[in-house]
PDB file of C-alpha atoms in Angstrom:
ATOM      1  CA  GLN A 629      82.074 110.792  93.073  1.00 75.00           C
ATOM      2  CA  GLN A 630      83.550 107.332  93.065  1.00 85.00           C
ATOM      3  CA  PRO A 631      87.052 107.113  91.601  1.00 91.00           C
ATOM      4  CA  VAL A 632      87.524 104.800  88.661  1.00 93.00           C
ATOM      5  CA  GLN A 633      90.058 102.008  88.899  1.00 95.00           C
ATOM      6  CA  SER A 634      91.648 100.235  85.973  1.00 95.00           C
ATOM      7  CA  PRO A 635      92.023  97.505  85.098  1.00 96.00           C
ATOM      8  CA  GLN A 636      89.124  95.759  86.825  1.00 94.00           C
ATOM      9  CA  ALA A 637      91.080  92.536  86.968  1.00 95.00           C
ATOM     10  CA  VAL A 638      94.554  91.332  86.108  1.00 96.00           C
ATOM     11  CA  ILE A 639      96.194  87.908  86.115  1.00 96.00           C
ATOM     12  CA  LEU A 640      99.960  87.617  86.408  1.00 95.00           C
ATOM     13  CA  ARG A 641     102.610  84.987  86.856  1.00 95.00           C
ATOM     14  CA  GLU A 642     104.809  85.230  89.913  1.00 95.00           C
ATOM     15  CA  GLY A 643     107.629  87.690  89.303  1.00 95.00           C
ATOM     16  CA  GLU A 644     105.766  89.864  86.804  1.00 96.00           C
ATOM     17  CA  ASP A 645     104.930  93.526  87.330  1.00 95.00           C
ATOM     18  CA  ALA A 646     101.534  95.214  87.522  1.00 95.00           C
ATOM     19  CA  VAL A 647     100.173  98.742  87.533  1.00 96.00           C
ATOM     20  CA  ILE A 648      96.779  99.678  88.939  1.00 97.00           C
ATOM     21  CA  ASN A 649      95.368 103.101  88.185  1.00 96.00           C
ATOM     22  CA  CYS A 650      92.902 105.235  90.113  1.00 95.00           C
ATOM     23  CA  SER A 651      91.334 108.300  88.507  1.00 94.00           C
ATOM     24  CA  SER A 652      89.011 110.921  89.906  1.00 90.00           C
ATOM     25  CA  SER A 653      86.873 113.562  88.228  1.00 87.00           C
ATOM     26  CA  LYS A 654      87.337 115.815  91.261  1.00 84.00           C
ATOM     27  CA  ALA A 655      90.409 117.421  92.758  1.00 81.00           C
ATOM     28  CA  LEU A 656      92.001 115.178  95.352  1.00 80.00           C
ATOM     29  CA  TYR A 657      93.583 115.922  98.679  1.00 81.00           C
ATOM     30  CA  SER A 658      94.919 112.455  99.332  1.00 85.00           C
ATOM     31  CA  VAL A 659      94.798 108.922  97.995  1.00 89.00           C
ATOM     32  CA  HIS A 660      94.811 105.805 100.149  1.00 91.00           C
ATOM     33  CA  TRP A 661      95.497 102.267  98.964  1.00 93.00           C
ATOM     34  CA  TYR A 662      94.118  99.129 100.607  1.00 94.00           C
ATOM     35  CA  ARG A 663      94.353  95.431  99.798  1.00 95.00           C
ATOM     36  CA  GLN A 664      91.629  92.933 100.627  1.00 94.00           C
ATOM     37  CA  LYS A 665      92.293  89.223 100.457  1.00 93.00           C
ATOM     38  CA  HIS A 666      89.375  86.931  99.860  1.00 87.00           C
ATOM     39  CA  GLY A 667      87.244  86.597 102.966  1.00 85.00           C
ATOM     40  CA  GLU A 668      89.326  89.070 104.938  1.00 89.00           C
ATOM     41  CA  ALA A 669      89.067  92.727 105.898  1.00 90.00           C
ATOM     42  CA  PRO A 670      90.828  95.389 103.832  1.00 93.00           C
ATOM     43  CA  VAL A 671      94.323  96.236 105.028  1.00 92.00           C
ATOM     44  CA  PHE A 672      96.006  99.620 104.675  1.00 90.00           C
ATOM     45  CA  LEU A 673      98.976  99.797 102.289  1.00 90.00           C
ATOM     46  CA  MET A 674      99.862 103.477 102.028  1.00 87.00           C
ATOM     47  CA  ILE A 675      98.654 107.030 101.825  1.00 86.00           C
ATOM     48  CA  LEU A 676      99.792 109.700  99.374  1.00 87.00           C
ATOM     49  CA  LEU A 677      99.252 113.281 100.386  1.00 79.00           C
ATOM     50  CA  LYS A 678     101.031 115.553  97.962  1.00 62.00           C
ATOM     51  CA  GLY A 679     100.961 115.801  94.208  1.00 59.00           C
ATOM     52  CA  GLY A 680     103.733 113.797  92.648  1.00 58.00           C
ATOM     53  CA  GLU A 681     104.604 112.112  95.896  1.00 63.00           C
ATOM     54  CA  GLN A 682     105.735 108.545  95.615  1.00 64.00           C
ATOM     55  CA  LYS A 683     105.718 106.109  98.466  1.00 67.00           C
ATOM     56  CA  GLY A 684     106.968 102.582  98.831  1.00 67.00           C
ATOM     57  CA  HIS A 685     106.012  99.526 100.796  1.00 66.00           C
ATOM     58  CA  GLU A 686     108.166  96.437 100.209  1.00 70.00           C
ATOM     59  CA  LYS A 687     107.991  95.982  96.442  1.00 85.00           C
ATOM     60  CA  ILE A 688     104.775  97.952  96.227  1.00 90.00           C
ATOM     61  CA  SER A 689     104.980 101.655  95.500  1.00 90.00           C
ATOM     62  CA  ALA A 690     102.576 104.349  94.387  1.00 91.00           C
ATOM     63  CA  SER A 691     102.504 107.762  92.812  1.00 89.00           C
ATOM     64  CA  PHE A 692     100.011 110.594  93.002  1.00 88.00           C
ATOM     65  CA  ASN A 693      99.618 113.082  90.171  1.00 85.00           C
ATOM     66  CA  GLU A 694      97.568 115.905  91.581  1.00 82.00           C
ATOM     67  CA  LYS A 695      97.196 117.671  88.222  1.00 84.00           C
ATOM     68  CA  LYS A 696      95.843 114.590  86.505  1.00 83.00           C
ATOM     69  CA  GLN A 697      93.798 113.698  89.586  1.00 88.00           C
ATOM     70  CA  GLN A 698      95.064 110.172  89.530  1.00 90.00           C
ATOM     71  CA  SER A 699      97.199 107.726  91.413  1.00 92.00           C
ATOM     72  CA  SER A 700      98.953 104.583  90.302  1.00 94.00           C
ATOM     73  CA  LEU A 701      99.971 101.563  92.351  1.00 95.00           C
ATOM     74  CA  TYR A 702     103.043  99.659  91.174  1.00 94.00           C
ATOM     75  CA  LEU A 703     103.684  96.046  92.113  1.00 94.00           C
ATOM     76  CA  THR A 704     107.082  94.806  91.023  1.00 92.00           C
ATOM     77  CA  ALA A 705     108.288  91.221  90.943  1.00 90.00           C
ATOM     78  CA  SER A 706     104.898  90.149  92.228  1.00 91.00           C
ATOM     79  CA  GLN A 707     104.635  87.406  94.830  1.00 92.00           C
ATOM     80  CA  LEU A 708     101.805  84.956  95.434  1.00 94.00           C
ATOM     81  CA  SER A 709     100.951  86.875  98.603  1.00 92.00           C
ATOM     82  CA  TYR A 710     100.084  89.955  96.535  1.00 94.00           C
ATOM     83  CA  SER A 711      96.887  88.330  95.296  1.00 95.00           C
ATOM     84  CA  GLY A 712      93.741  90.123  96.371  1.00 95.00           C
ATOM     85  CA  THR A 713      91.541  93.058  95.506  1.00 95.00           C
ATOM     86  CA  TYR A 714      93.147  96.482  95.605  1.00 96.00           C
ATOM     87  CA  PHE A 715      91.087  99.540  96.437  1.00 95.00           C
ATOM     88  CA  CYS A 716      92.005 103.165  96.149  1.00 94.00           C
ATOM     89  CA  GLY A 717      90.267 105.534  98.529  1.00 91.00           C
ATOM     90  CA  THR A 718      90.183 109.195  97.647  1.00 87.00           C
ATOM     91  CA  GLU A 719      89.704 112.141  99.921  1.00 81.00           C
ATOM     92  CA  MET A 720      88.452 115.434  98.608  1.00 72.00           C
ATOM     93  CA  GLY A 721      89.678 118.325 100.717  1.00 66.00           C
ATOM     94  CA  GLY A 722      88.148 118.678 104.132  1.00 64.00           C
ATOM     95  CA  ALA A 723      85.681 115.833 103.829  1.00 66.00           C
ATOM     96  CA  GLN A 724      87.593 113.556 106.195  1.00 72.00           C
ATOM     97  CA  LYS A 725      86.049 110.549 104.579  1.00 78.00           C
ATOM     98  CA  LEU A 726      87.206 108.174 101.889  1.00 84.00           C
ATOM     99  CA  VAL A 727      85.398 107.356  98.675  1.00 87.00           C
ATOM    100  CA  PHE A 728      86.645 104.025  97.401  1.00 90.00           C
ATOM    101  CA  GLY A 729      86.962 102.799  93.847  1.00 91.00           C
ATOM    102  CA  GLN A 730      85.298  99.586  92.740  1.00 91.00           C
ATOM    103  CA  GLY A 731      88.479  97.609  93.212  1.00 93.00           C
ATOM    104  CA  THR A 732      90.986  95.786  91.023  1.00 96.00           C
ATOM    105  CA  ARG A 733      91.234  92.039  91.449  1.00 95.00           C
ATOM    106  CA  LEU A 734      94.825  90.837  91.170  1.00 96.00           C
ATOM    107  CA  THR A 735      95.551  87.131  90.745  1.00 96.00           C
ATOM    108  CA  ILE A 736      99.127  85.883  90.916  1.00 95.00           C
ATOM    109  CA  ASN A 737      99.765  82.396  89.587  1.00 93.00           C
ATOM    110  CA  PRO A 738     102.884  80.317  90.248  1.00 92.00           C
TER     111      PRO A 738
ATOM    112  CA  GLU B 269      96.194  94.862 121.088  1.00 66.00           C
ATOM    113  CA  ALA B 270      92.745  93.731 120.034  1.00 81.00           C
ATOM    114  CA  GLY B 271      91.598  94.757 116.583  1.00 92.00           C
ATOM    115  CA  VAL B 272      88.237  96.013 115.433  1.00 95.00           C
ATOM    116  CA  THR B 273      85.480  93.569 116.273  1.00 96.00           C
ATOM    117  CA  GLN B 274      82.052  93.262 114.724  1.00 97.00           C
ATOM    118  CA  SER B 275      78.971  91.260 115.620  1.00 97.00           C
ATOM    119  CA  PRO B 276      77.198  89.260 114.529  1.00 97.00           C
ATOM    120  CA  THR B 277      79.305  87.570 111.844  1.00 96.00           C
ATOM    121  CA  HIS B 278      76.232  86.657 109.851  1.00 97.00           C
ATOM    122  CA  LEU B 279      72.695  87.976 109.977  1.00 97.00           C
ATOM    123  CA  ILE B 280      69.691  86.711 108.063  1.00 98.00           C
ATOM    124  CA  LYS B 281      66.560  88.826 107.922  1.00 98.00           C
ATOM    125  CA  THR B 282      63.457  89.088 105.786  1.00 98.00           C
ATOM    126  CA  ARG B 283      62.222  92.077 103.832  1.00 97.00           C
ATOM    127  CA  GLY B 284      60.736  94.798 106.004  1.00 97.00           C
ATOM    128  CA  GLN B 285      62.551  93.749 109.167  1.00 98.00           C
ATOM    129  CA  GLN B 286      65.173  95.759 111.001  1.00 98.00           C
ATOM    130  CA  ALA B 287      68.826  94.821 111.413  1.00 98.00           C
ATOM    131  CA  THR B 288      71.275  95.978 114.063  1.00 98.00           C
ATOM    132  CA  LEU B 289      74.996  95.594 113.533  1.00 98.00           C
ATOM    133  CA  ARG B 290      77.632  96.333 116.143  1.00 98.00           C
ATOM    134  CA  CYS B 291      81.233  97.453 116.050  1.00 98.00           C
ATOM    135  CA  SER B 292      83.914  97.897 118.698  1.00 97.00           C
ATOM    136  CA  PRO B 293      86.873 100.020 117.605  1.00 95.00           C
ATOM    137  CA  ILE B 294      90.491  99.604 118.602  1.00 93.00           C
ATOM    138  CA  SER B 295      91.098 100.910 122.094  1.00 92.00           C
ATOM    139  CA  GLY B 296      91.875 104.627 121.924  1.00 88.00           C
ATOM    140  CA  HIS B 297      90.299 105.165 118.521  1.00 90.00           C
ATOM    141  CA  THR B 298      87.461 107.667 118.581  1.00 90.00           C
ATOM    142  CA  SER B 299      86.347 107.518 114.952  1.00 91.00           C
ATOM    143  CA  VAL B 300      84.212 104.768 113.488  1.00 94.00           C
ATOM    144  CA  TYR B 301      83.351 104.464 109.816  1.00 94.00           C
ATOM    145  CA  TRP B 302      80.721 102.157 108.315  1.00 96.00           C
ATOM    146  CA  TYR B 303      80.926 100.820 104.766  1.00 95.00           C
ATOM    147  CA  GLN B 304      78.677  98.638 102.653  1.00 96.00           C
ATOM    148  CA  GLN B 305      80.405  96.165 100.368  1.00 94.00           C
ATOM    149  CA  ALA B 306      77.927  94.726  97.913  1.00 91.00           C
ATOM    150  CA  LEU B 307      79.086  92.325  95.247  1.00 82.00           C
ATOM    151  CA  GLY B 308      80.945  94.136  92.491  1.00 71.00           C
ATOM    152  CA  LEU B 309      80.395  97.594  93.970  1.00 75.00           C
ATOM    153  CA  GLY B 310      83.492  98.050  96.077  1.00 84.00           C
ATOM    154  CA  LEU B 311      83.359  99.836  99.403  1.00 90.00           C
ATOM    155  CA  GLN B 312      80.523 102.332  99.701  1.00 92.00           C
ATOM    156  CA  PHE B 313      80.857 104.879 102.519  1.00 91.00           C
ATOM    157  CA  LEU B 314      77.834 104.834 104.817  1.00 94.00           C
ATOM    158  CA  LEU B 315      78.456 106.789 108.008  1.00 94.00           C
ATOM    159  CA  TRP B 316      81.225 108.364 110.058  1.00 92.00           C
ATOM    160  CA  TYR B 317      81.009 108.827 113.813  1.00 93.00           C
ATOM    161  CA  ASP B 318      83.500 110.661 115.946  1.00 90.00           C
ATOM    162  CA  GLU B 319      83.309 111.500 119.637  1.00 89.00           C
ATOM    163  CA  GLY B 320      79.708 110.356 119.753  1.00 92.00           C
ATOM    164  CA  GLU B 321      78.508 112.531 116.890  1.00 93.00           C
ATOM    165  CA  GLU B 322      77.564 111.706 113.320  1.00 93.00           C
ATOM    166  CA  ARG B 323      80.081 113.680 111.241  1.00 90.00           C
ATOM    167  CA  ASN B 324      79.248 112.621 107.717  1.00 89.00           C
ATOM    168  CA  ARG B 325      77.031 110.226 105.835  1.00 91.00           C
ATOM    169  CA  GLY B 326      77.160 108.733 102.398  1.00 90.00           C
ATOM    170  CA  ASN B 327      74.503 108.615  99.734  1.00 91.00           C
ATOM    171  CA  PHE B 328      72.179 106.207 101.505  1.00 95.00           C
ATOM    172  CA  PRO B 329      68.509 106.606 102.504  1.00 96.00           C
ATOM    173  CA  PRO B 330      67.568 107.662 106.069  1.00 96.00           C
ATOM    174  CA  ARG B 331      66.575 104.108 106.965  1.00 97.00           C
ATOM    175  CA  PHE B 332      70.323 103.575 107.399  1.00 98.00           C
ATOM    176  CA  SER B 333      71.202 105.119 110.721  1.00 97.00           C
ATOM    177  CA  GLY B 334      73.422 104.531 113.675  1.00 96.00           C
ATOM    178  CA  ARG B 335      74.974 105.869 116.771  1.00 96.00           C
ATOM    179  CA  GLN B 336      78.179 105.899 118.724  1.00 97.00           C
ATOM    180  CA  PHE B 337      78.265 105.183 122.417  1.00 96.00           C
ATOM    181  CA  PRO B 338      80.406 106.863 125.108  1.00 96.00           C
ATOM    182  CA  ASN B 339      82.882 103.964 124.909  1.00 94.00           C
ATOM    183  CA  TYR B 340      83.206 104.708 121.130  1.00 95.00           C
ATOM    184  CA  SER B 341      81.579 101.465 120.067  1.00 97.00           C
ATOM    185  CA  SER B 342      78.999 101.914 117.370  1.00 98.00           C
ATOM    186  CA  GLU B 343      75.771 100.474 116.102  1.00 98.00           C
ATOM    187  CA  LEU B 344      74.401 100.504 112.564  1.00 98.00           C
ATOM    188  CA  ASN B 345      70.661 100.147 112.164  1.00 98.00           C
ATOM    189  CA  VAL B 346      68.960  99.346 108.903  1.00 98.00           C
ATOM    190  CA  ASN B 347      65.182  99.700 108.941  1.00 97.00           C
ATOM    191  CA  ALA B 348      62.632  98.372 106.473  1.00 98.00           C
ATOM    192  CA  LEU B 349      65.146  95.975 104.952  1.00 98.00           C
ATOM    193  CA  GLU B 350      65.158  95.538 101.192  1.00 97.00           C
ATOM    194  CA  LEU B 351      66.667  92.714  99.161  1.00 97.00           C
ATOM    195  CA  GLU B 352      69.396  95.019  97.815  1.00 95.00           C
ATOM    196  CA  ASP B 353      70.605  95.669 101.370  1.00 97.00           C
ATOM    197  CA  SER B 354      72.209  92.233 101.286  1.00 97.00           C
ATOM    198  CA  ALA B 355      75.927  92.908 101.561  1.00 96.00           C
ATOM    199  CA  LEU B 356      78.990  92.737 103.759  1.00 96.00           C
ATOM    200  CA  TYR B 357      78.977  95.632 106.213  1.00 97.00           C
ATOM    201  CA  LEU B 358      82.424  96.701 107.313  1.00 96.00           C
ATOM    202  CA  CYS B 359      83.319  98.886 110.220  1.00 97.00           C
ATOM    203  CA  ALA B 360      86.642 100.703 110.411  1.00 95.00           C
ATOM    204  CA  SER B 361      88.200 102.636 113.242  1.00 92.00           C
ATOM    205  CA  GLN B 362      90.699 105.440 113.101  1.00 87.00           C
ATOM    206  CA  LEU B 363      92.720 107.215 115.751  1.00 80.00           C
ATOM    207  CA  VAL B 364      92.320 110.724 114.411  1.00 66.00           C
ATOM    208  CA  TRP B 365      92.169 112.365 111.012  1.00 61.00           C
ATOM    209  CA  SER B 366      95.588 113.981 111.082  1.00 59.00           C
ATOM    210  CA  GLY B 367      96.317 114.301 107.406  1.00 56.00           C
ATOM    211  CA  THR B 368      99.385 112.108 107.660  1.00 57.00           C
ATOM    212  CA  THR B 369      98.269 109.018 109.523  1.00 58.00           C
ATOM    213  CA  ASN B 370      94.768 108.404 108.324  1.00 72.00           C
ATOM    214  CA  GLU B 371      94.998 104.632 108.333  1.00 82.00           C
ATOM    215  CA  GLN B 372      91.682 102.969 108.895  1.00 88.00           C
ATOM    216  CA  PHE B 373      91.622  99.583 110.571  1.00 92.00           C
ATOM    217  CA  PHE B 374      88.830  97.366 109.334  1.00 94.00           C
ATOM    218  CA  GLY B 375      86.858  94.760 111.208  1.00 95.00           C
ATOM    219  CA  PRO B 376      85.979  91.364 109.715  1.00 94.00           C
ATOM    220  CA  GLY B 377      82.482  92.532 108.746  1.00 95.00           C
ATOM    221  CA  THR B 378      78.903  91.388 109.184  1.00 97.00           C
ATOM    222  CA  ARG B 379      77.353  89.512 106.288  1.00 96.00           C
ATOM    223  CA  LEU B 380      73.719  90.617 106.062  1.00 97.00           C
ATOM    224  CA  THR B 381      71.371  88.528 103.948  1.00 97.00           C
ATOM    225  CA  VAL B 382      67.870  89.779 103.277  1.00 97.00           C
ATOM    226  CA  LEU B 383      65.394  87.156 102.082  1.00 96.00           C
TER     227      LEU B 383
END
């Protein structure tokens, strides 16, 4: 079951904050976040393994609420380089494969 | 260290033909994943190969198949091509599914166009 990402698209000015959500109808073992810039391959950002765990990467952090079966990606003081499409990939226990959401397109304007 | 490579970059075929896409993982990585990225549909999991064996496949018809060679490179074959097969096909390699370092490294993709 494909996780649902929201919003589908967001436009920000440089320096503003954004939150991207990823929800699953199934229990999750882990959540992975990737960013894909236009015309490029997706690049790994972070993985969250435990419920409630929060991880950080520069000014990008994420949380994983196991009970709610959702994860959120937080981008603070966004930079132009943050533009791209963000995908969450969810793993349901033991599958050893990722099911990706449809993506959230983030556009950062100067 | 060389990244994941894929060939060809672009492939144009007509309906009913067969397409073969190739992927070379990062040296030392034994797992290869294939994804289809059609417009507006995100990344759809196709196949997972590890140590030469098919370990899992996504919700795709049997005309999507592949294999992994002893050097861990992989091939994706799509038979009886249909117009809706037009998409970017991405290959990703992974060292091992450890539970803590499951980063997948993606190749640049093969753009398949079916006319």
